[in-house]
Tab-separated table of C-alpha atoms (C1' of nucleotides) in Angstrom:
chain	number	residue	atom	x	y	z
A	1	MET	CA	-24.309	26.819	3.121
A	2	ALA	CA	-20.370	26.200	4.746
A	3	LYS	CA	-19.294	22.812	4.928
A	4	GLN	CA	-17.418	23.065	8.418
A	5	GLY	CA	-14.976	19.981	7.183
A	6	GLU	CA	-13.384	21.846	4.604
A	7	THR	CA	-11.487	25.248	6.135
A	8	GLU	CA	-11.910	25.367	9.937
A	9	GLN	CA	-11.269	28.482	11.181
A	10	LYS	CA	-12.617	28.960	14.478
A	11	PRO	CA	-13.279	25.895	16.913
A	12	LEU	CA	-14.781	28.163	19.308
A	13	ARG	CA	-15.292	25.781	21.877
A	14	LYS	CA	-12.964	24.447	24.603
A	15	GLY	CA	-14.069	20.762	23.956
A	16	MET	CA	-14.164	21.109	19.975
A	17	LEU	CA	-10.370	20.805	19.612
A	18	GLU	CA	-10.308	18.344	22.053
A	19	LYS	CA	-12.474	15.820	20.382
A	20	ARG	CA	-10.614	16.669	16.485
A	21	GLN	CA	-7.115	15.308	18.387
A	22	ALA	CA	-9.315	12.393	19.782
A	23	ILE	CA	-10.851	11.459	15.980
A	24	LEU	CA	-7.435	12.437	14.642
A	25	LYS	CA	-5.380	10.010	16.916
A	26	GLY	CA	-8.169	7.597	16.925
A	27	ALA	CA	-8.094	7.900	12.678
A	28	ARG	CA	-4.724	7.247	13.044
A	29	ALA	CA	-4.883	4.332	14.809
A	30	VAL	CA	-7.347	2.555	12.805
A	31	PHE	CA	-6.661	4.150	9.183
A	32	GLY	CA	-3.127	2.480	9.510
A	33	ARG	CA	-3.972	-0.873	11.147
A	34	ASP	CA	-6.630	-1.423	8.528
A	35	GLY	CA	-6.213	0.463	5.618
A	36	TYR	CA	-8.785	3.267	4.102
A	37	THR	CA	-11.260	1.849	1.931
A	38	ARG	CA	-10.636	-1.311	5.957
A	39	ALA	CA	-10.805	1.383	7.870
A	40	SER	CA	-14.743	2.324	8.545
A	41	ILE	CA	-15.945	5.545	10.613
A	42	ASP	CA	-18.143	3.260	13.521
A	43	ALA	CA	-14.968	1.934	14.316
A	44	ILE	CA	-12.586	5.013	13.938
A	45	ALA	CA	-15.795	6.984	16.058
A	46	ALA	CA	-15.639	4.011	18.953
A	47	GLU	CA	-11.638	3.946	19.062
A	48	ALA	CA	-11.959	7.648	19.542
A	49	GLY	CA	-14.645	7.842	21.525
A	50	VAL	CA	-16.847	10.105	19.508
A	51	SER	CA	-20.304	9.848	18.283
A	52	SER	CA	-19.443	8.830	14.460
A	53	ARG	CA	-22.228	11.657	13.494
A	54	THR	CA	-19.262	14.158	16.011
A	55	LEU	CA	-17.123	12.814	12.940
A	56	TYR	CA	-18.455	14.509	10.603
A	57	ASN	CA	-19.225	17.141	11.423
A	58	HIS	CA	-15.523	18.448	11.786
A	59	PHE	CA	-13.541	16.280	8.827
A	60	GLY	CA	-16.654	16.333	6.699
A	61	ASP	CA	-16.439	12.907	4.689
A	62	LYS	CA	-14.180	10.327	5.014
A	63	GLU	CA	-11.550	11.713	2.392
A	64	GLY	CA	-11.738	14.775	4.638
A	65	LEU	CA	-10.586	12.720	7.577
A	66	PHE	CA	-8.228	11.262	5.905
A	67	ARG	CA	-6.480	14.080	4.300
A	68	ALA	CA	-6.507	15.853	7.459
A	69	VAL	CA	-4.999	12.504	9.221
A	70	LEU	CA	-2.313	12.032	6.793
A	71	MET	CA	-0.899	16.266	7.939
A	72	ASP	CA	-1.179	15.709	10.578
A	73	SER	CA	0.894	12.402	11.471
A	74	SER	CA	3.026	13.968	9.095
A	75	VAL	CA	4.104	17.178	11.276
A	76	ALA	CA	4.476	15.158	14.559
A	77	VAL	CA	7.034	12.957	13.057
A	78	THR	CA	8.577	15.970	11.392
A	79	THR	CA	9.000	17.518	13.993
A	80	ALA	CA	9.639	14.906	16.351
A	81	GLN	CA	12.561	14.029	13.110
A	82	GLN	CA	13.546	17.656	13.406
A	83	ALA	CA	14.209	17.288	17.063
A	84	LEU	CA	16.366	13.678	17.079
A	85	LEU	CA	17.857	14.903	14.201
A	86	GLU	CA	18.595	18.456	16.859
A	87	ARG	CA	19.404	16.642	19.191
A	88	HIS	CA	22.169	14.337	18.057
A	89	PHE	CA	23.618	17.029	15.852
A	90	HIS	CA	24.406	19.662	18.864
A	91	LYS	CA	26.871	16.295	20.390
A	92	PHE	CA	28.289	16.543	17.213
A	93	ARG	CA	32.035	15.525	17.905
A	94	ASP	CA	33.540	11.636	16.551
A	95	PRO	CA	31.632	11.362	12.868
A	96	GLU	CA	31.709	7.638	13.155
A	97	ALA	CA	30.461	7.244	16.854
A	98	ASP	CA	27.289	9.761	16.601
A	99	LEU	CA	26.659	8.912	13.097
A	100	TYR	CA	26.445	5.954	13.734
A	101	ASP	CA	24.288	6.724	16.850
A	102	LEU	CA	22.734	9.460	14.596
A	103	ALA	CA	22.224	6.252	12.275
A	104	VAL	CA	20.309	3.769	14.661
A	105	GLU	CA	17.808	6.084	15.697
A	106	TRP	CA	17.051	7.929	12.197
A	107	VAL	CA	16.711	4.406	10.941
A	108	GLY	CA	14.557	2.913	13.896
A	109	GLY	CA	11.639	5.854	13.119
A	110	THR	CA	9.543	3.487	11.451
A	111	GLU	CA	9.366	1.409	14.056
A	112	THR	CA	8.973	4.910	16.476
A	113	HIS	CA	6.141	5.557	14.344
A	114	PRO	CA	4.375	2.624	13.467
A	115	GLU	CA	0.981	4.329	12.731
A	116	HIS	CA	2.540	6.740	10.909
A	117	PHE	CA	4.179	4.991	8.329
A	118	ALA	CA	1.816	2.048	7.190
A	119	LEU	CA	-0.608	5.146	6.761
A	120	VAL	CA	2.520	6.521	4.694
A	121	ARG	CA	2.513	2.790	3.056
A	122	GLN	CA	-1.275	2.837	2.735
A	123	ILE	CA	-0.770	6.918	0.342
A	124	ILE	CA	2.054	5.184	-1.600
A	125	ALA	CA	-0.281	2.202	-2.248
A	126	GLU	CA	-3.402	4.059	-3.535
A	127	ALA	CA	-1.281	6.521	-4.671
A	128	SER	CA	-3.004	6.713	-8.271
A	129	ARG	CA	-5.801	7.062	-6.830
A	130	LEU	CA	-4.902	10.479	-4.653
A	131	PRO	CA	-5.249	13.716	-5.884
A	132	LEU	CA	-1.697	14.876	-6.652
A	133	ASP	CA	-1.858	17.876	-4.360
A	134	VAL	CA	-1.901	15.882	-1.738
A	135	LEU	CA	0.861	14.189	-2.891
A	136	ARG	CA	2.806	16.861	-2.822
A	137	GLU	CA	1.742	18.626	0.267
A	138	TRP	CA	2.583	15.091	1.938
A	139	GLN	CA	5.612	15.358	0.054
A	140	ARG	CA	6.488	19.498	1.109
A	141	ILE	CA	5.747	19.513	5.399
A	142	GLY	CA	7.152	15.421	5.848
A	143	PRO	CA	9.821	13.973	4.141
A	144	LYS	CA	11.040	16.924	2.468
A	145	ALA	CA	10.882	19.133	5.344
A	146	THR	CA	12.770	16.001	6.657
A	147	ARG	CA	15.890	16.928	4.716
A	148	ALA	CA	15.915	20.221	4.304
A	149	ALA	CA	16.727	20.277	8.048
A	150	LEU	CA	18.990	17.125	7.972
A	151	ARG	CA	20.305	19.117	4.976
A	152	GLY	CA	21.907	21.859	7.861
A	153	HIS	CA	23.134	19.959	10.274
A	154	LEU	CA	25.129	18.179	7.657
A	155	LEU	CA	26.058	21.034	6.105
A	156	GLU	CA	27.175	22.920	9.824
A	157	ALA	CA	29.269	19.983	10.434
A	158	GLY	CA	30.963	20.645	7.126
A	159	ARG	CA	31.142	24.195	7.944
A	160	ALA	CA	33.541	22.641	11.045
A	161	GLY	CA	35.162	20.610	9.492
A	162	LEU	CA	33.585	17.336	10.541
A	163	LEU	CA	32.645	16.216	7.656
A	164	ALA	CA	33.878	16.749	3.427
A	165	ILE	CA	30.915	18.082	2.603
A	166	ASP	CA	30.155	22.278	1.572
A	167	GLU	CA	27.229	23.724	-0.899
A	168	GLU	CA	28.998	22.066	-3.861
A	169	ASN	CA	27.836	18.943	-2.482
A	170	ALA	CA	25.210	18.790	0.236
A	171	ASP	CA	22.023	18.014	-1.883
A	172	ARG	CA	24.128	14.654	-2.283
A	173	ALA	CA	24.972	14.142	0.488
A	174	THR	CA	21.451	14.117	1.520
A	175	ARG	CA	20.066	11.908	-0.359
A	176	HIS	CA	23.487	9.395	0.302
A	177	TRP	CA	22.244	9.509	4.065
A	178	ALA	CA	19.108	8.581	3.583
A	179	LEU	CA	19.550	5.837	0.792
A	180	PHE	CA	22.238	4.056	2.804
A	181	THR	CA	21.238	4.515	6.152
A	182	ALA	CA	17.303	4.221	5.764
A	183	GLY	CA	16.667	3.341	2.239
A	184	ALA	CA	19.007	-0.034	2.699
A	185	VAL	CA	17.227	-1.243	5.628
A	186	GLN	CA	13.500	-0.582	4.009
A	187	THR	CA	15.513	-2.050	1.018
A	188	GLU	CA	15.346	-5.365	2.531
A	189	SER	CA	12.131	-5.418	5.019
A	190	ALA	CA	10.004	-4.707	1.786
A	191	GLN	CA	9.581	-0.974	3.459
A	192	GLY	CA	8.496	-3.110	6.719
A	193	ALA	CA	6.762	-5.821	5.680
A	194	LEU	CA	8.948	-8.272	6.367
A	195	PRO	CA	10.343	-8.738	9.912
A	196	LEU	CA	14.409	-7.770	10.229
A	197	GLU	CA	15.949	-9.191	12.580
A	198	PRO	CA	18.535	-7.165	14.434
A	199	GLU	CA	21.393	-8.538	13.169
A	200	VAL	CA	20.937	-7.872	10.445
A	201	PHE	CA	19.263	-4.452	11.097
A	202	GLU	CA	22.778	-3.113	13.115
A	203	ARG	CA	24.970	-4.525	9.975
A	204	LEU	CA	23.183	-2.837	6.927
A	205	VAL	CA	23.145	0.599	9.341
A	206	ARG	CA	26.744	0.006	10.295
A	207	GLU	CA	28.039	0.058	6.504
A	208	GLY	CA	26.194	2.350	5.780
A	209	VAL	CA	28.012	4.586	8.205
A	210	GLU	CA	30.686	3.042	6.357
A	211	LEU	CA	29.829	4.163	3.440
A	212	PHE	CA	28.807	7.063	4.566
A	213	LEU	CA	31.863	8.070	5.357
A	214	GLY	CA	33.929	7.320	2.803
A	215	LEU	CA	32.527	9.872	0.696
A	216	TYR	CA	32.159	12.780	3.386
A	217	GLY	CA	34.545	11.557	5.450
A	218	LYS	CA	37.418	13.232	5.867
A	219	PRO	CA	40.448	11.658	5.808
A	220	GLN	CA	41.445	12.276	9.464
A	221	SER	CA	38.940	10.491	11.216
B	1	MET	CA	-15.188	-32.087	-0.389
B	2	ALA	CA	-11.667	-30.988	-2.117
B	3	LYS	CA	-11.898	-27.581	-2.969
B	4	GLN	CA	-10.632	-26.674	-6.290
B	5	GLY	CA	-8.857	-23.657	-5.729
B	6	GLU	CA	-6.126	-24.904	-2.752
B	7	THR	CA	-4.270	-27.143	-4.991
B	8	GLU	CA	-5.058	-27.372	-8.421
B	9	GLN	CA	-3.097	-30.227	-9.690
B	10	LYS	CA	-4.848	-31.707	-12.922
B	11	PRO	CA	-6.775	-29.155	-15.073
B	12	LEU	CA	-7.372	-32.213	-17.635
B	13	ARG	CA	-9.532	-30.188	-19.809
B	14	LYS	CA	-8.166	-28.048	-22.752
B	15	GLY	CA	-10.007	-25.063	-22.080
B	16	MET	CA	-9.591	-24.598	-18.378
B	17	LEU	CA	-5.605	-22.913	-18.740
B	18	GLU	CA	-6.700	-20.498	-20.978
B	19	LYS	CA	-9.523	-19.118	-18.992
B	20	ARG	CA	-7.230	-19.654	-15.697
B	21	GLN	CA	-4.601	-17.726	-17.678
B	22	ALA	CA	-7.210	-15.388	-18.818
B	23	ILE	CA	-8.487	-14.255	-15.364
B	24	LEU	CA	-5.325	-14.193	-13.749
B	25	LYS	CA	-3.779	-11.233	-15.948
B	26	GLY	CA	-7.343	-9.694	-14.904
B	27	ALA	CA	-7.367	-9.715	-12.541
B	28	ARG	CA	-3.537	-8.711	-12.011
B	29	ALA	CA	-4.632	-5.898	-14.377
B	30	VAL	CA	-8.379	-4.890	-11.714
B	31	PHE	CA	-5.551	-5.740	-8.913
B	32	GLY	CA	-2.916	-3.458	-9.653
B	33	ARG	CA	-5.573	-0.426	-10.296
B	34	ASP	CA	-7.964	-0.599	-8.139
B	35	GLY	CA	-5.859	-1.898	-4.893
B	36	TYR	CA	-7.558	-5.274	-2.563
B	37	THR	CA	-10.427	-4.063	-1.296
B	38	ARG	CA	-11.996	-2.021	-4.810
B	39	ALA	CA	-11.274	-4.600	-6.885
B	40	SER	CA	-15.649	-6.422	-6.995
B	41	ILE	CA	-15.615	-9.699	-8.362
B	42	ASP	CA	-17.342	-9.533	-10.951
B	43	ALA	CA	-14.989	-6.064	-12.394
B	44	ILE	CA	-12.697	-9.088	-13.115
B	45	ALA	CA	-14.840	-11.665	-14.564
B	46	ALA	CA	-15.195	-8.393	-16.696
B	47	GLU	CA	-11.760	-7.749	-17.245
B	48	ALA	CA	-10.854	-11.791	-17.913
B	49	GLY	CA	-14.811	-11.943	-20.216
B	50	VAL	CA	-15.095	-14.416	-17.734
B	51	SER	CA	-17.640	-15.457	-15.658
B	52	SER	CA	-17.704	-14.725	-11.979
B	53	ARG	CA	-19.204	-18.452	-11.619
B	54	THR	CA	-16.487	-20.112	-13.140
B	55	LEU	CA	-13.879	-17.220	-12.015
B	56	TYR	CA	-14.635	-18.954	-8.438
B	57	ASN	CA	-14.902	-23.065	-10.032
B	58	HIS	CA	-11.200	-22.160	-10.458
B	59	PHE	CA	-9.462	-20.266	-7.270
B	60	GLY	CA	-12.349	-20.646	-4.319
B	61	ASP	CA	-12.644	-17.088	-2.830
B	62	LYS	CA	-11.195	-13.229	-3.514
B	63	GLU	CA	-7.933	-13.706	-1.625
B	64	GLY	CA	-6.745	-17.191	-3.233
B	65	LEU	CA	-7.431	-15.765	-6.791
B	66	PHE	CA	-4.784	-12.311	-5.315
B	67	ARG	CA	-2.313	-14.906	-4.203
B	68	ALA	CA	-2.518	-16.904	-7.490
B	69	VAL	CA	-2.820	-13.129	-9.287
B	70	LEU	CA	0.393	-12.482	-7.289
B	71	MET	CA	2.966	-15.689	-8.001
B	72	ASP	CA	1.517	-15.384	-10.954
B	73	SER	CA	3.071	-12.190	-11.815
B	74	SER	CA	5.734	-12.235	-9.808
B	75	VAL	CA	6.657	-15.675	-11.820
B	76	ALA	CA	6.172	-13.407	-15.034
B	77	VAL	CA	8.861	-9.931	-13.566
B	78	THR	CA	11.229	-12.057	-12.686
B	79	THR	CA	11.241	-14.278	-15.805
B	80	ALA	CA	11.660	-11.408	-17.515
B	81	GLN	CA	13.789	-9.415	-14.712
B	82	GLN	CA	17.068	-12.867	-15.530
B	83	ALA	CA	16.391	-12.253	-19.224
B	84	LEU	CA	17.216	-8.736	-18.722
B	85	LEU	CA	20.320	-9.636	-17.351
B	86	GLU	CA	21.249	-12.035	-19.448
B	87	ARG	CA	20.912	-10.248	-22.799
B	88	HIS	CA	23.585	-7.662	-21.061
B	89	PHE	CA	26.138	-9.829	-19.428
B	90	HIS	CA	26.075	-11.793	-22.307
B	91	LYS	CA	28.013	-8.746	-23.942
B	92	PHE	CA	29.416	-7.604	-20.871
B	93	ARG	CA	32.977	-5.749	-21.762
B	94	ASP	CA	33.524	-2.007	-20.955
B	95	PRO	CA	32.082	-1.906	-16.918
B	96	GLU	CA	31.352	1.917	-17.188
B	97	ALA	CA	29.270	1.375	-20.407
B	98	ASP	CA	26.870	-1.877	-19.833
B	99	LEU	CA	26.272	-1.417	-16.620
B	100	TYR	CA	25.057	1.889	-17.309
B	101	ASP	CA	22.809	0.508	-19.217
B	102	LEU	CA	21.573	-2.587	-18.078
B	103	ALA	CA	20.580	0.075	-14.912
B	104	VAL	CA	18.423	1.996	-16.835
B	105	GLU	CA	16.708	-0.358	-17.791
B	106	TRP	CA	16.761	-2.799	-14.610
B	107	VAL	CA	15.687	0.476	-13.121
B	108	GLY	CA	12.670	1.273	-16.231
B	109	GLY	CA	11.687	-2.308	-14.019
B	110	THR	CA	8.874	-0.618	-12.676
B	111	GLU	CA	7.774	0.794	-16.109
B	112	THR	CA	7.462	-2.250	-17.967
B	113	HIS	CA	5.692	-3.198	-15.514
B	114	PRO	CA	3.405	-1.350	-13.259
B	115	GLU	CA	0.465	-3.747	-12.975
B	116	HIS	CA	3.102	-6.643	-11.203
B	117	PHE	CA	4.736	-3.805	-8.471
B	118	ALA	CA	1.123	-1.636	-8.520
B	119	LEU	CA	0.204	-5.038	-7.295
B	120	VAL	CA	3.700	-4.895	-4.662
B	121	ARG	CA	2.417	-2.208	-3.594
B	122	GLN	CA	-0.827	-3.173	-2.082
B	123	ILE	CA	0.871	-6.603	-0.643
B	124	ILE	CA	3.892	-3.867	0.999
B	125	ALA	CA	-0.100	-2.338	2.490
B	126	GLU	CA	-1.566	-4.773	3.510
B	127	ALA	CA	1.559	-6.767	4.879
B	128	SER	CA	0.399	-6.933	8.501
B	129	ARG	CA	-3.260	-9.067	7.444
B	130	LEU	CA	-0.880	-11.299	4.716
B	131	PRO	CA	-0.075	-14.679	6.142
B	132	LEU	CA	3.593	-15.075	6.504
B	133	ASP	CA	3.853	-17.436	4.728
B	134	VAL	CA	3.002	-16.051	0.840
B	135	LEU	CA	4.709	-12.773	1.701
B	136	ARG	CA	7.425	-15.265	2.305
B	137	GLU	CA	7.058	-16.666	-0.862
B	138	TRP	CA	6.794	-13.873	-2.795
B	139	GLN	CA	9.834	-12.460	-2.455
B	140	ARG	CA	12.064	-15.983	-2.591
B	141	ILE	CA	10.343	-16.115	-6.154
B	142	GLY	CA	10.933	-12.732	-6.989
B	143	PRO	CA	12.706	-10.549	-4.720
B	144	LYS	CA	15.540	-12.902	-4.335
B	145	ALA	CA	14.897	-14.286	-7.799
B	146	THR	CA	16.219	-12.732	-8.943
B	147	ARG	CA	19.386	-10.925	-7.000
B	148	ALA	CA	20.238	-14.346	-6.922
B	149	ALA	CA	20.519	-14.169	-10.859
B	150	LEU	CA	22.464	-11.415	-10.216
B	151	ARG	CA	24.614	-12.021	-7.612
B	152	GLY	CA	25.643	-15.149	-10.337
B	153	HIS	CA	25.942	-12.844	-12.881
B	154	LEU	CA	28.188	-10.179	-11.204
B	155	LEU	CA	31.140	-12.639	-10.034
B	156	GLU	CA	31.439	-14.040	-13.336
B	157	ALA	CA	31.880	-10.577	-14.121
B	158	GLY	CA	34.588	-10.642	-11.198
B	159	ARG	CA	36.145	-13.586	-12.211
B	160	ALA	CA	36.515	-12.005	-15.606
B	161	GLY	CA	38.356	-9.576	-14.250
B	162	LEU	CA	36.092	-7.322	-14.876
B	163	LEU	CA	35.153	-6.011	-12.186
B	164	ALA	CA	37.047	-5.903	-8.792
B	165	ILE	CA	33.586	-9.065	-7.175
B	166	ASP	CA	34.507	-12.085	-5.925
B	167	GLU	CA	32.788	-14.973	-3.436
B	168	GLU	CA	34.522	-12.324	-0.111
B	169	ASN	CA	31.685	-9.537	-0.858
B	170	ALA	CA	29.858	-11.059	-3.531
B	171	ASP	CA	26.350	-10.787	-1.217
B	172	ARG	CA	27.172	-7.201	-0.583
B	173	ALA	CA	27.910	-6.023	-4.010
B	174	THR	CA	24.450	-7.594	-5.318
B	175	ARG	CA	23.000	-5.567	-2.917
B	176	HIS	CA	24.967	-2.006	-3.534
B	177	TRP	CA	24.039	-2.956	-7.037
B	178	ALA	CA	20.045	-2.205	-5.815
B	179	LEU	CA	20.388	0.218	-3.498
B	180	PHE	CA	22.325	2.819	-6.013
B	181	THR	CA	20.554	1.922	-9.070
B	182	ALA	CA	16.411	1.395	-7.755
B	183	GLY	CA	16.358	1.513	-4.214
B	184	ALA	CA	17.884	5.310	-5.447
B	185	VAL	CA	15.163	5.828	-8.208
B	186	GLN	CA	12.246	4.258	-5.609
B	187	THR	CA	13.148	6.422	-2.299
B	188	GLU	CA	13.328	9.858	-4.651
B	189	SER	CA	9.773	8.975	-6.450
B	190	ALA	CA	8.160	7.082	-3.251
B	191	GLN	CA	8.362	3.701	-4.140
B	192	GLY	CA	6.910	5.173	-7.761
B	193	ALA	CA	4.277	7.194	-5.776
B	194	LEU	CA	5.719	10.333	-7.228
B	195	PRO	CA	6.501	10.973	-11.102
B	196	LEU	CA	9.927	11.225	-11.600
B	197	GLU	CA	11.153	13.950	-13.981
B	198	PRO	CA	13.520	12.094	-16.629
B	199	GLU	CA	16.823	14.549	-15.969
B	200	VAL	CA	16.548	13.490	-12.438
B	201	PHE	CA	16.132	10.367	-13.118
B	202	GLU	CA	18.640	9.178	-15.328
B	203	ARG	CA	20.895	11.562	-13.334
B	204	LEU	CA	20.419	9.436	-10.238
B	205	VAL	CA	21.135	6.406	-12.083
B	206	ARG	CA	24.113	7.518	-13.973
B	207	GLU	CA	24.788	8.427	-9.763
B	208	GLY	CA	24.226	5.172	-8.957
B	209	VAL	CA	26.987	3.654	-11.522
B	210	GLU	CA	29.016	5.527	-10.722
B	211	LEU	CA	28.917	4.919	-7.038
B	212	PHE	CA	29.154	1.246	-7.876
B	213	LEU	CA	31.745	1.930	-9.338
B	214	GLY	CA	33.550	2.850	-6.580
B	215	LEU	CA	33.794	0.132	-4.607
B	216	TYR	CA	34.409	-1.818	-7.359
B	217	GLY	CA	35.442	-1.336	-10.275
B	218	LYS	CA	39.441	-2.290	-10.700
B	219	PRO	CA	41.216	0.501	-10.685
B	220	GLN	CA	42.220	0.550	-14.212
B	221	SER	CA	39.008	0.533	-16.513
C	1	DT	C1'	-28.439	30.777	35.850
C	2	DA	C1'	-29.603	31.560	30.775
C	3	DG	C1'	-28.850	30.540	26.083
C	4	DT	C1'	-26.034	28.760	22.620
C	5	DG	C1'	-23.583	25.846	19.408
C	6	DA	C1'	-21.631	21.297	20.431
C	7	DT	C1'	-22.671	15.944	20.823
C	8	DT	C1'	-24.830	11.819	21.080
C	9	DA	C1'	-28.264	7.876	20.363
C	10	DC	C1'	-30.853	5.806	16.567
C	11	DA	C1'	-32.873	5.060	12.619
C	12	DA	C1'	-32.752	5.268	8.263
C	13	DC	C1'	-31.404	4.632	3.709
C	14	DG	C1'	-29.087	3.365	-1.096
C	15	DG	C1'	-25.494	1.148	-2.271
C	16	DT	C1'	-21.585	-1.939	-2.872
C	17	DC	C1'	-20.364	-6.736	-2.555
C	18	DA	C1'	-18.751	-11.792	-1.781
C	19	DT	C1'	-20.516	-16.076	-2.183
C	20	DT	C1'	-23.379	-19.731	-3.484
C	21	DG	C1'	-27.334	-22.176	-5.997
C	22	DT	C1'	-29.158	-24.119	-10.109
C	23	DA	C1'	-30.786	-25.955	-14.166
C	24	DA	C1'	-29.030	-24.305	-18.955
C	25	DT	C1'	-25.670	-24.595	-21.975
C	26	DT	C1'	-21.527	-25.312	-23.938
C	27	DT	C1'	-16.896	-28.044	-24.498
C	28	DT	C1'	-13.821	-31.581	-24.934
C	29	DC	C1'	-12.475	-36.007	-24.638
C	30	DG	C1'	-12.930	-40.837	-25.990
D	1	DC	C1'	-21.967	-39.146	-31.433
D	2	DG	C1'	-22.844	-38.489	-26.891
D	3	DA	C1'	-20.532	-39.159	-21.174
D	4	DA	C1'	-18.420	-35.712	-18.764
D	5	DA	C1'	-17.522	-31.814	-17.284
D	6	DA	C1'	-17.048	-26.873	-17.497
D	7	DT	C1'	-19.075	-22.394	-18.217
D	8	DT	C1'	-22.100	-19.677	-17.951
D	9	DA	C1'	-26.842	-16.655	-17.231
D	10	DC	C1'	-29.867	-15.717	-12.790
D	11	DA	C1'	-31.597	-15.160	-8.616
D	12	DA	C1'	-30.738	-14.643	-3.951
D	13	DT	C1'	-29.131	-13.739	0.151
D	14	DG	C1'	-26.272	-11.385	4.064
D	15	DA	C1'	-23.611	-8.644	5.398
D	16	DC	C1'	-21.250	-4.174	5.832
D	17	DC	C1'	-20.694	0.779	4.643
D	18	DG	C1'	-20.892	6.114	3.453
D	19	DT	C1'	-24.048	9.039	5.001
D	20	DT	C1'	-28.335	11.532	7.294
D	21	DG	C1'	-31.990	13.239	9.523
D	22	DT	C1'	-33.028	14.556	13.841
D	23	DA	C1'	-34.846	15.123	18.173
D	24	DA	C1'	-32.888	15.234	22.984
D	25	DT	C1'	-29.222	16.245	25.776
D	26	DC	C1'	-24.538	17.758	26.715
D	27	DA	C1'	-20.626	21.235	27.709
D	28	DC	C1'	-19.203	25.898	28.229
D	29	DT	C1'	-18.908	30.896	28.012
D	30	DA	C1'	-22.026	35.136	28.867
DNA sequence: TAGTGATTACAACGGTCATTGTAATTTTCG
DNA sequence: CGAAAATTACAATGACCGTTGTAATCACTA
């Protein structure tokens, strides 16, 4: 009766977890490369080095697998981005230089996790055919979590007197940071569909940081 | 020998053009609704009220049809957006009010042509599997053409003394307009995947226009 | 080491779909 | 009208794919 794909509670056995993660990893690659519809179960199983039957035993069906992959990948990327924020704000002294360094890595996230963002492009294209709660859940554990972390760091920098940011404008500042840096690059590259020359990339990022500092930088800096 | 799907030169006969456009229209709807892979040729033929064989006679194969649909749709949307620009800049007097009106319609373009932008989301998701020249051609007759028109109008408004825009900063101003208005809304709505509350939409647009005027508005206005 | 559960190989089913050939039919143009 | 071209209905082909059942094998745990 109880399908094992829906609510896994106890992967008691030892090897199961490894199999499971191998499948998730392989599926992330294949889904990202081929898209949901073109990606065949057999191809995923082969990529993961696993029998296709095992895959069904773990995730029920293709849609369940995709959901699991999306959430797993989102958590991984969010964690990475949050670590990146920690790292940069830890040594945050000179707004201009430090924010530029952050921006370069921040925006480069799309190239650091290409499979994940290919996945995101898939769900955006198929959004109207996906359950709304899947989309909301993705937003919650993905972009929104990242932004919340960013907001916290910006606020802290504001309290430290390094940026003109307080509770009043923190939301807007967070949104503007994302828009001026990642948003600018993504708009210009058609969400990463077209390649962007490095010089253009750098100019956009630099411009975005300047824009941000023009709004939220302290006069004396 | 000569496939008819590649380089159509002379649709001599009368009815052919109507059939062709019926197919393009139907294909645009079905491709936009179901995506490239899920959209079946039979479904498109039915939607267009045409035999599937006729469809093959016109466009060669599915990929050729998709290409034709994309270009056709891009031209249509570009034309519409350019007309929109004409209309607004024709009566351009008060930067604040007029730019806000323009922005609302400009950004609303994604909802005025839903099928087209669904198509765009498809090609963005499948970009790595599409020939690069198709992507470049789309950019040329689509977004880039629209931006060129916008640039012209902004420059004219600059020459008229209504905006602080000249040859020097026209490119950047054009990019910023797109980023602050449409870019802001698209970033927030995950490229239109998630629904956006009207109040949020309006706030984003208003904020974008203010941002733009802060950079390119004349002091006295 | 014995037993339990996970994994595997294998085969099969049912369905969908792009594409093509063909002969009949309709439309268009001179 | 009459020829040429376009369209249609129809059937068929070949391929791919999600999913399931089954029996044998393997890995882990007790």
